[in-house]
Amino acid sequence: MSQKFEQWSPLRRRLHGIIFEAETVEGRLFDIILLLAILLSVIIVMLETVPSYQLQYGRLFTVLEWIFTFIFLIEYGLRIYCVKKPWNYIFSFFGLVDLMSILPIFLSLIFVGTQSLMIIRGIRLLRVFRIFKLVNFLSQGQIIMAALKASREKIFLFMIFILILVSIFGSLMYLIEGRTNAGFDSIPRSIYWAIVTLTTVGYGDISPQSPIGQFLASLIMIAGYSILAVPTGIVTGEIIKSSNRAYTESCPHCTKEGHAKGAKFCDQCGGILNP
Amino acid sequence: MSQKFEQWSPLRRRLHGIIFEAETVEGRLFDIILLLAILLSVIIVMLETVPSYQLQYGRLFTVLEWIFTFIFLIEYGLRIYCVKKPWNYIFSFFGLVDLMSILPIFLSLIFVGTQSLMIIRGIRLLRVFRIFKLVNFLSQGQIIMAALKASREKIFLFMIFILILVSIFGSLMYLIEGRTNAGFDSIPRSIYWAIVTLTTVGYGDISPQSPIGQFLASLIMIAGYSILAVPTGIVTGEIIKSSNRAYTESCPHCTKEGHAKGAKFCDQCGGILNP
Amino acid sequence: MSQKFEQWSPLRRRLHGIIFEAETVEGRLFDIILLLAILLSVIIVMLETVPSYQLQYGRLFTVLEWIFTFIFLIEYGLRIYCVKKPWNYIFSFFGLVDLMSILPIFLSLIFVGTQSLMIIRGIRLLRVFRIFKLVNFLSQGQIIMAALKASREKIFLFMIFILILVSIFGSLMYLIEGRTNAGFDSIPRSIYWAIVTLTTVGYGDISPQSPIGQFLASLIMIAGYSILAVPTGIVTGEIIKSSNRAYTESCPHCTKEGHAKGAKFCDQCGGILNP
Amino acid sequence: MSQKFEQWSPLRRRLHGIIFEAETVEGRLFDIILLLAILLSVIIVMLETVPSYQLQYGRLFTVLEWIFTFIFLIEYGLRIYCVKKPWNYIFSFFGLVDLMSILPIFLSLIFVGTQSLMIIRGIRLLRVFRIFKLVNFLSQGQIIMAALKASREKIFLFMIFILILVSIFGSLMYLIEGRTNAGFDSIPRSIYWAIVTLTTVGYGDISPQSPIGQFLASLIMIAGYSILAVPTGIVTGEIIKSSNRAYTESCPHCTKEGHAKGAKFCDQCGGILNP
């Protein structure tokens, strides 16, 4: 399969265009049908776990699942056949996801329950961006990713701080409520409660009963309220910076930076900007 | 009804001024009375569903509802009569809402329970902005709308990411807790739980019981905590940008609007801006 | 009491200095003692409502309450006696709060339960800012207040939007779950649930049971997640703008604005800034 | 121990290099082993409180705890031996944490239950930043710390406002629901509920039952929704400002740091900055 693309058979080149590109009518049609098939097969995997549906339509679900798996198996084979560098595809992110979309149903013949892993097919839906206004979406996504990447270290630092904080709060609550309240009967469980509280989720399956426990819980909540501001501040700062950068090109006449998107003239010296 | 406005009867022109404009004393009075009628009728629809009130005042509520519906019916007829282009009004957003405010009570004569749909009348309250400082509010609203519009693609991208994330987390929890915990007895239900957790709502009607389930839940919560920062960052960034743009005047040469703060030259035609 | 301040008796002038100012040692001491008395009396009002403490220390609490009320009564009389314009004080915000801090205990002789209103004394603690670094705190507070004031219209607009949204979501949930789920037995209650959900509080006392109800609830939660970003974005934008304004003075040489706090020279032309 | 570093014995100098620095291979190895030991010992302290594990592995846990405590005791002794200024170390933050990591197990011989305090060892994990990309992390941390420091007064002001708000809301709910709802049987408890609600945690262990109580609760939630925006806005504003300042170099004339982005002249001495 190491021949040059020009030497490929016409069928293989046509298939490549249909499967890997979205410029032609057939290519777009193929992508849309594939997305619908993925969506349907994911919905079936989900519905199959609902006891009442399983009782009524269990047989139908199994048949449909095998049909979809067969379709994805053929698609996987065709992708390997018509891609330029098969091994690059197989070990790429989407290549592995494609493989993992097919395997679970075969595993389920041996191990019971593994077919729920087919939900992993949902990740294939990310291909949707290939079809609808790809470029614009990706550039928007890149701004977010750049912002998250730039704030990675701050967020990591923040996470460690949060982990130490919930450990200390959890242990304190264990000491205070542990003897009287079944919800705080161990430190790991008290830490779980502290995370539930600090993130303002608040299930209420575990909640302090003693006045002093409720007082400490109040401190954690108010702390959580202020702490919540920190990651938001970090990410917001980076998104503002990174979306500024995205529209930035300096003026060749006066070196002024940070022009608006689509500007043709510098707004400080009136000189023409590079197109 | 296709005559010119100047050829209309004086009554019809007067009615048009009262119903569709808010400049005259009668026009304002009409709007205020209409808003009060809408508010009252919405409150009655709500109270009617409270069992104890229904028992005591059921008859009164029914009478009042028919009276309000009759008022709105007359108003709807007058609007059609005195509007310049009736079909444009009928199929406009407010025209359809006006119609849907009248229909449910007639439907309730045939189908039981449909009268709760009258709550749709509440949307008519949006007309309130016509009366109180319309212009200022709308310009403020436009800043928000512009910010939301500009962040539409980023938010949509984010939503798809969230949906895939909760599907995977929900399926994992189904595999972990599904057999022992009635709350996780199907994947759709587990996904519902993942959404409740990731958005930090946390009802607590479904909550993990096993240590490993609580550990995974903790990861989702801390992830939710950081993820919450992303839409806030996106919208904040856009609001800052869009409210910066809102403070500037149009170019006297090419009428381009929305220059950066402190701009001296138009970035579209290079002309000098008024200082 | 309409004489000029210079003609007042020395005692009255001295009292004025102690009670209304915080520059002298006596003035500061008076303020600190008063704050402690307020804090103590508020804590007693709170503890009095705890059944077990009430049983054990009820008599003590009553005595202490009358003592504190007596102290505040004397203080209130002295304030009226030594203020420059008594009626201005009496009808000022703090004048009314001071009066309302004394009244409830007398009302409680006639009406049972009204003494809990004494908690209103807590508002008097706002006087704390008079003592500790007043100026700095107030300027910080003014930045926040200016930001909230500037975003007032946007927030009000947003609130109306939220109210209409929860009314529609609440009514839909009433139609979907009303017949089978006791938590959604009326529209007002369903709207209460929608508010609890949209604000991500999520008590869990009312929660959807049917699959379609859980699906709609998921939509509300994800909507709430994105909507939460809007007020944060508005307030953040205003705080950034308003704290920029607070440090801003334009350069007299090149008119450049937005210098750092404490800057002595313009960072664009090097010219000296006005002190 | 007051001799000069150069006069120390080679062993002591070598130890100092290993224990207090992370440049040499031995130094890094020592740090990594120490971190693993701390992590393990913290996990053991946590697991020990889980009843089922305690029953099965209780003896093993006790042995391991004494081993780890012995290791940390030796480490503590070596640190005192080879540090330049022992007393400075002993009373430094990390010195006190190191001591408090050893003490609880000895206290547990006298007082039952105190060994959970060993969780304090977790704080020692903060040393992790010494090893992995120390400088970069610290500078990122400094941006966050600077932002929090700058917003300290605003946050403190905000906290006092929140405390007064929850006191008033809590007291109102006590007056409204106190007689019929066991969850609101005292003001402190009602304030606890108000904090749980305002911070959007919402356990649901206490929730309003009467229509008027649910109406007031709705007001608190919507208020909380808007109030949540304030600390986020404050911190975000400061992080943006503080990360702008972080990206610039010091003035070559007066060594002043933290100039605005794009500055050409130092704003303290007026000297030209390096381009």
mmCIF file of N, CA, C and O in Angstrom, chain A residues 208-258:
data_model
loop_
_atom_site.group_PDB
_atom_site.id
_atom_site.type_symbol
_atom_site.label_atom_id
_atom_site.label_comp_id
_atom_site.label_asym_id
_atom_site.label_seq_id
_atom_site.Cartn_x
_atom_site.Cartn_y
_atom_site.Cartn_z
ATOM 1 N N PRO A 208 -24.469 17.592 57.333
ATOM 2 C CA PRO A 208 -24.131 17.718 58.762
ATOM 3 C C PRO A 208 -25.387 17.899 59.606
ATOM 4 O O PRO A 208 -26.329 18.565 59.193
ATOM 5 N N GLN A 209 -25.407 17.328 60.811
ATOM 6 C CA GLN A 209 -26.562 17.415 61.702
ATOM 7 C C GLN A 209 -26.280 18.280 62.928
ATOM 8 O O GLN A 209 -27.165 18.965 63.412
ATOM 9 N N SER A 210 -25.054 18.225 63.448
ATOM 10 C CA SER A 210 -24.734 18.967 64.671
ATOM 11 C C SER A 210 -24.526 20.438 64.337
ATOM 12 O O SER A 210 -24.101 20.782 63.230
ATOM 13 N N PRO A 211 -24.842 21.355 65.289
ATOM 14 C CA PRO A 211 -24.641 22.782 65.045
ATOM 15 C C PRO A 211 -23.213 23.108 64.608
ATOM 16 O O PRO A 211 -23.010 23.860 63.652
ATOM 17 N N ILE A 212 -22.213 22.505 65.265
ATOM 18 C CA ILE A 212 -20.834 22.838 64.904
ATOM 19 C C ILE A 212 -20.488 22.319 63.507
ATOM 20 O O ILE A 212 -19.775 22.980 62.743
ATOM 21 N N GLY A 213 -21.049 21.168 63.149
ATOM 22 C CA GLY A 213 -20.855 20.638 61.802
ATOM 23 C C GLY A 213 -21.487 21.542 60.762
ATOM 24 O O GLY A 213 -20.905 21.785 59.703
ATOM 25 N N GLN A 214 -22.672 22.064 61.056
ATOM 26 C CA GLN A 214 -23.335 22.957 60.115
ATOM 27 C C GLN A 214 -22.578 24.273 59.996
ATOM 28 O O GLN A 214 -22.530 24.878 58.920
ATOM 29 N N PHE A 215 -21.954 24.702 61.086
ATOM 30 C CA PHE A 215 -21.159 25.922 61.056
ATOM 31 C C PHE A 215 -19.940 25.735 60.136
ATOM 32 O O PHE A 215 -19.664 26.571 59.269
ATOM 33 N N LEU A 216 -19.234 24.603 60.313
ATOM 34 C CA LEU A 216 -18.069 24.326 59.466
ATOM 35 C C LEU A 216 -18.507 24.195 58.003
ATOM 36 O O LEU A 216 -17.840 24.716 57.096
ATOM 37 N N ALA A 217 -19.655 23.514 57.787
ATOM 38 C CA ALA A 217 -20.165 23.362 56.415
ATOM 39 C C ALA A 217 -20.427 24.727 55.792
ATOM 40 O O ALA A 217 -20.125 24.951 54.620
ATOM 41 N N SER A 218 -20.977 25.665 56.602
ATOM 42 C CA SER A 218 -21.238 27.014 56.094
ATOM 43 C C SER A 218 -19.937 27.670 55.636
ATOM 44 O O SER A 218 -19.884 28.313 54.586
ATOM 45 N N LEU A 219 -18.869 27.494 56.445
ATOM 46 C CA LEU A 219 -17.572 28.050 56.050
ATOM 47 C C LEU A 219 -17.121 27.476 54.715
ATOM 48 O O LEU A 219 -16.654 28.201 53.838
ATOM 49 N N ILE A 220 -17.262 26.136 54.543
ATOM 50 C CA ILE A 220 -16.840 25.495 53.298
ATOM 51 C C ILE A 220 -17.625 26.065 52.122
ATOM 52 O O ILE A 220 -17.074 26.354 51.064
ATOM 53 N N MET A 221 -18.952 26.248 52.328
ATOM 54 C CA MET A 221 -19.786 26.743 51.227
ATOM 55 C C MET A 221 -19.376 28.151 50.824
ATOM 56 O O MET A 221 -19.250 28.449 49.639
ATOM 57 N N ILE A 222 -19.171 29.018 51.817
ATOM 58 C CA ILE A 222 -18.800 30.394 51.497
ATOM 59 C C ILE A 222 -17.408 30.410 50.854
ATOM 60 O O ILE A 222 -17.157 31.152 49.908
ATOM 61 N N ALA A 223 -16.521 29.533 51.344
ATOM 62 C CA ALA A 223 -15.213 29.404 50.713
ATOM 63 C C ALA A 223 -15.384 28.958 49.264
ATOM 64 O O ALA A 223 -14.780 29.532 48.348
ATOM 65 N N GLY A 224 -16.222 27.933 49.039
ATOM 66 C CA GLY A 224 -16.461 27.415 47.694
ATOM 67 C C GLY A 224 -16.966 28.497 46.766
ATOM 68 O O GLY A 224 -16.586 28.568 45.596
ATOM 69 N N TYR A 225 -17.829 29.345 47.306
ATOM 70 C CA TYR A 225 -18.402 30.460 46.567
ATOM 71 C C TYR A 225 -17.309 31.383 46.028
ATOM 72 O O TYR A 225 -17.337 31.802 44.886
ATOM 73 N N SER A 226 -16.325 31.691 46.883
ATOM 74 C CA SER A 226 -15.235 32.580 46.469
ATOM 75 C C SER A 226 -14.247 31.837 45.583
ATOM 76 O O SER A 226 -13.715 32.387 44.619
ATOM 77 N N ILE A 227 -13.999 30.561 45.921
ATOM 78 C CA ILE A 227 -13.011 29.771 45.182
ATOM 79 C C ILE A 227 -13.484 29.536 43.753
ATOM 80 O O ILE A 227 -12.684 29.511 42.817
ATOM 81 N N LEU A 228 -14.809 29.374 43.601
ATOM 82 C CA LEU A 228 -15.393 29.188 42.276
ATOM 83 C C LEU A 228 -14.968 30.308 41.337
ATOM 84 O O LEU A 228 -14.883 30.127 40.113
ATOM 85 N N ALA A 229 -14.695 31.480 41.913
ATOM 86 C CA ALA A 229 -14.332 32.637 41.096
ATOM 87 C C ALA A 229 -12.953 32.476 40.473
ATOM 88 O O ALA A 229 -12.674 33.048 39.418
ATOM 89 N N VAL A 230 -12.070 31.692 41.099
ATOM 90 C CA VAL A 230 -10.685 31.628 40.640
ATOM 91 C C VAL A 230 -10.547 30.960 39.266
ATOM 92 O O VAL A 230 -10.002 31.574 38.343
ATOM 93 N N PRO A 231 -11.043 29.690 39.064
ATOM 94 C CA PRO A 231 -10.878 29.124 37.717
ATOM 95 C C PRO A 231 -11.607 29.949 36.655
ATOM 96 O O PRO A 231 -11.091 30.105 35.545
ATOM 97 N N THR A 232 -12.778 30.476 37.006
ATOM 98 C CA THR A 232 -13.504 31.315 36.050
ATOM 99 C C THR A 232 -12.654 32.515 35.660
ATOM 100 O O THR A 232 -12.531 32.846 34.474
ATOM 101 N N GLY A 233 -12.041 33.159 36.656
ATOM 102 C CA GLY A 233 -11.176 34.300 36.384
ATOM 103 C C GLY A 233 -10.012 33.921 35.497
ATOM 104 O O GLY A 233 -9.679 34.628 34.540
ATOM 105 N N ILE A 234 -9.385 32.780 35.779
ATOM 106 C CA ILE A 234 -8.226 32.337 35.005
ATOM 107 C C ILE A 234 -8.618 32.110 33.548
ATOM 108 O O ILE A 234 -8.004 32.656 32.630
ATOM 109 N N VAL A 235 -9.679 31.294 33.349
ATOM 110 C CA VAL A 235 -10.082 30.942 31.979
ATOM 111 C C VAL A 235 -10.577 32.180 31.232
ATOM 112 O O VAL A 235 -10.228 32.387 30.065
ATOM 113 N N THR A 236 -11.358 33.032 31.914
ATOM 114 C CA THR A 236 -11.853 34.240 31.253
ATOM 115 C C THR A 236 -10.687 35.113 30.801
ATOM 116 O O THR A 236 -10.656 35.577 29.652
ATOM 117 N N GLY A 237 -9.719 35.321 31.696
ATOM 118 C CA GLY A 237 -8.549 36.122 31.343
ATOM 119 C C GLY A 237 -7.857 35.575 30.109
ATOM 120 O O GLY A 237 -7.513 36.321 29.183
ATOM 121 N N GLU A 238 -7.677 34.244 30.069
ATOM 122 C CA GLU A 238 -6.977 33.635 28.934
ATOM 123 C C GLU A 238 -7.806 33.718 27.657
ATOM 124 O O GLU A 238 -7.263 33.946 26.577
ATOM 125 N N ILE A 239 -9.145 33.523 27.778
ATOM 126 C CA ILE A 239 -9.977 33.590 26.574
ATOM 127 C C ILE A 239 -9.940 34.998 25.993
ATOM 128 O O ILE A 239 -9.832 35.179 24.775
ATOM 129 N N ILE A 240 -9.999 36.011 26.866
ATOM 130 C CA ILE A 240 -9.936 37.387 26.379
ATOM 131 C C ILE A 240 -8.601 37.620 25.672
ATOM 132 O O ILE A 240 -8.550 38.134 24.556
ATOM 133 N N LYS A 241 -7.502 37.182 26.333
ATOM 134 C CA LYS A 241 -6.195 37.365 25.727
ATOM 135 C C LYS A 241 -6.097 36.618 24.416
ATOM 136 O O LYS A 241 -5.657 37.148 23.406
ATOM 137 N N SER A 242 -6.532 35.334 24.430
ATOM 138 C CA SER A 242 -6.347 34.474 23.263
ATOM 139 C C SER A 242 -7.256 34.898 22.120
ATOM 140 O O SER A 242 -6.896 34.742 20.949
ATOM 141 N N SER A 243 -8.445 35.459 22.416
ATOM 142 C CA SER A 243 -9.292 35.895 21.301
ATOM 143 C C SER A 243 -8.822 37.259 20.807
ATOM 144 O O SER A 243 -9.069 37.628 19.660
ATOM 145 N N ASN A 244 -8.117 38.015 21.635
ATOM 146 C CA ASN A 244 -7.468 39.237 21.154
ATOM 147 C C ASN A 244 -6.363 38.879 20.169
ATOM 148 O O ASN A 244 -6.256 39.449 19.103
ATOM 149 N N ARG A 245 -5.553 37.907 20.590
ATOM 150 C CA ARG A 245 -4.439 37.479 19.749
ATOM 151 C C ARG A 245 -4.924 37.020 18.380
ATOM 152 O O ARG A 245 -4.273 37.251 17.374
ATOM 153 N N ALA A 246 -6.097 36.337 18.374
ATOM 154 C CA ALA A 246 -6.592 35.744 17.138
ATOM 155 C C ALA A 246 -6.880 36.794 16.079
ATOM 156 O O ALA A 246 -6.871 36.508 14.894
ATOM 157 N N TYR A 247 -7.178 38.011 16.496
ATOM 158 C CA TYR A 247 -7.532 39.048 15.533
ATOM 159 C C TYR A 247 -6.401 40.051 15.386
ATOM 160 O O TYR A 247 -6.613 41.165 14.938
ATOM 161 N N THR A 248 -5.206 39.696 15.771
ATOM 162 C CA THR A 248 -4.158 40.689 15.909
ATOM 163 C C THR A 248 -3.119 40.580 14.812
ATOM 164 O O THR A 248 -2.654 39.506 14.479
ATOM 165 N N GLU A 249 -2.796 41.725 14.246
ATOM 166 C CA GLU A 249 -1.715 41.832 13.283
ATOM 167 C C GLU A 249 -1.228 43.263 13.442
ATOM 168 O O GLU A 249 -2.035 44.192 13.504
ATOM 169 N N SER A 250 0.067 43.480 13.545
ATOM 170 C CA SER A 250 0.534 44.828 13.841
ATOM 171 C C SER A 250 0.593 45.663 12.552
ATOM 172 O O SER A 250 0.792 45.134 11.452
ATOM 173 N N CYS A 251 0.422 46.988 12.689
ATOM 174 C CA CYS A 251 0.432 47.901 11.548
ATOM 175 C C CYS A 251 1.858 48.025 11.017
ATOM 176 O O CYS A 251 2.791 48.239 11.797
ATOM 177 N N PRO A 252 2.095 47.888 9.682
ATOM 178 C CA PRO A 252 3.468 47.992 9.153
ATOM 179 C C PRO A 252 4.013 49.420 9.201
ATOM 180 O O PRO A 252 5.210 49.627 9.051
ATOM 181 N N HIS A 253 3.145 50.421 9.423
ATOM 182 C CA HIS A 253 3.592 51.809 9.438
ATOM 183 C C HIS A 253 3.922 52.301 10.854
ATOM 184 O O HIS A 253 4.950 52.908 11.075
ATOM 185 N N CYS A 254 3.020 52.061 11.810
ATOM 186 C CA CYS A 254 3.254 52.592 13.167
ATOM 187 C C CYS A 254 3.369 51.481 14.208
ATOM 188 O O CYS A 254 3.381 51.759 15.395
ATOM 189 N N THR A 255 3.390 50.213 13.789
ATOM 190 C CA THR A 255 3.540 49.055 14.681
ATOM 191 C C THR A 255 2.407 48.907 15.703
ATOM 192 O O THR A 255 2.514 48.098 16.620
ATOM 193 N N LYS A 256 1.309 49.622 15.541
ATOM 194 C CA LYS A 256 0.180 49.488 16.470
ATOM 195 C C LYS A 256 -0.406 48.081 16.331
ATOM 196 O O LYS A 256 -0.586 47.578 15.214
ATOM 197 N N GLU A 257 -0.726 47.455 17.466
ATOM 198 C CA GLU A 257 -1.261 46.101 17.444
ATOM 199 C C GLU A 257 -2.734 46.084 17.842
ATOM 200 O O GLU A 257 -3.265 47.079 18.319
ATOM 201 N N GLY A 258 -3.361 44.911 17.685
ATOM 202 C CA GLY A 258 -4.711 44.718 18.202
ATOM 203 C C GLY A 258 -5.791 45.407 17.406
ATOM 204 O O GLY A 258 -6.699 46.017 17.962
#
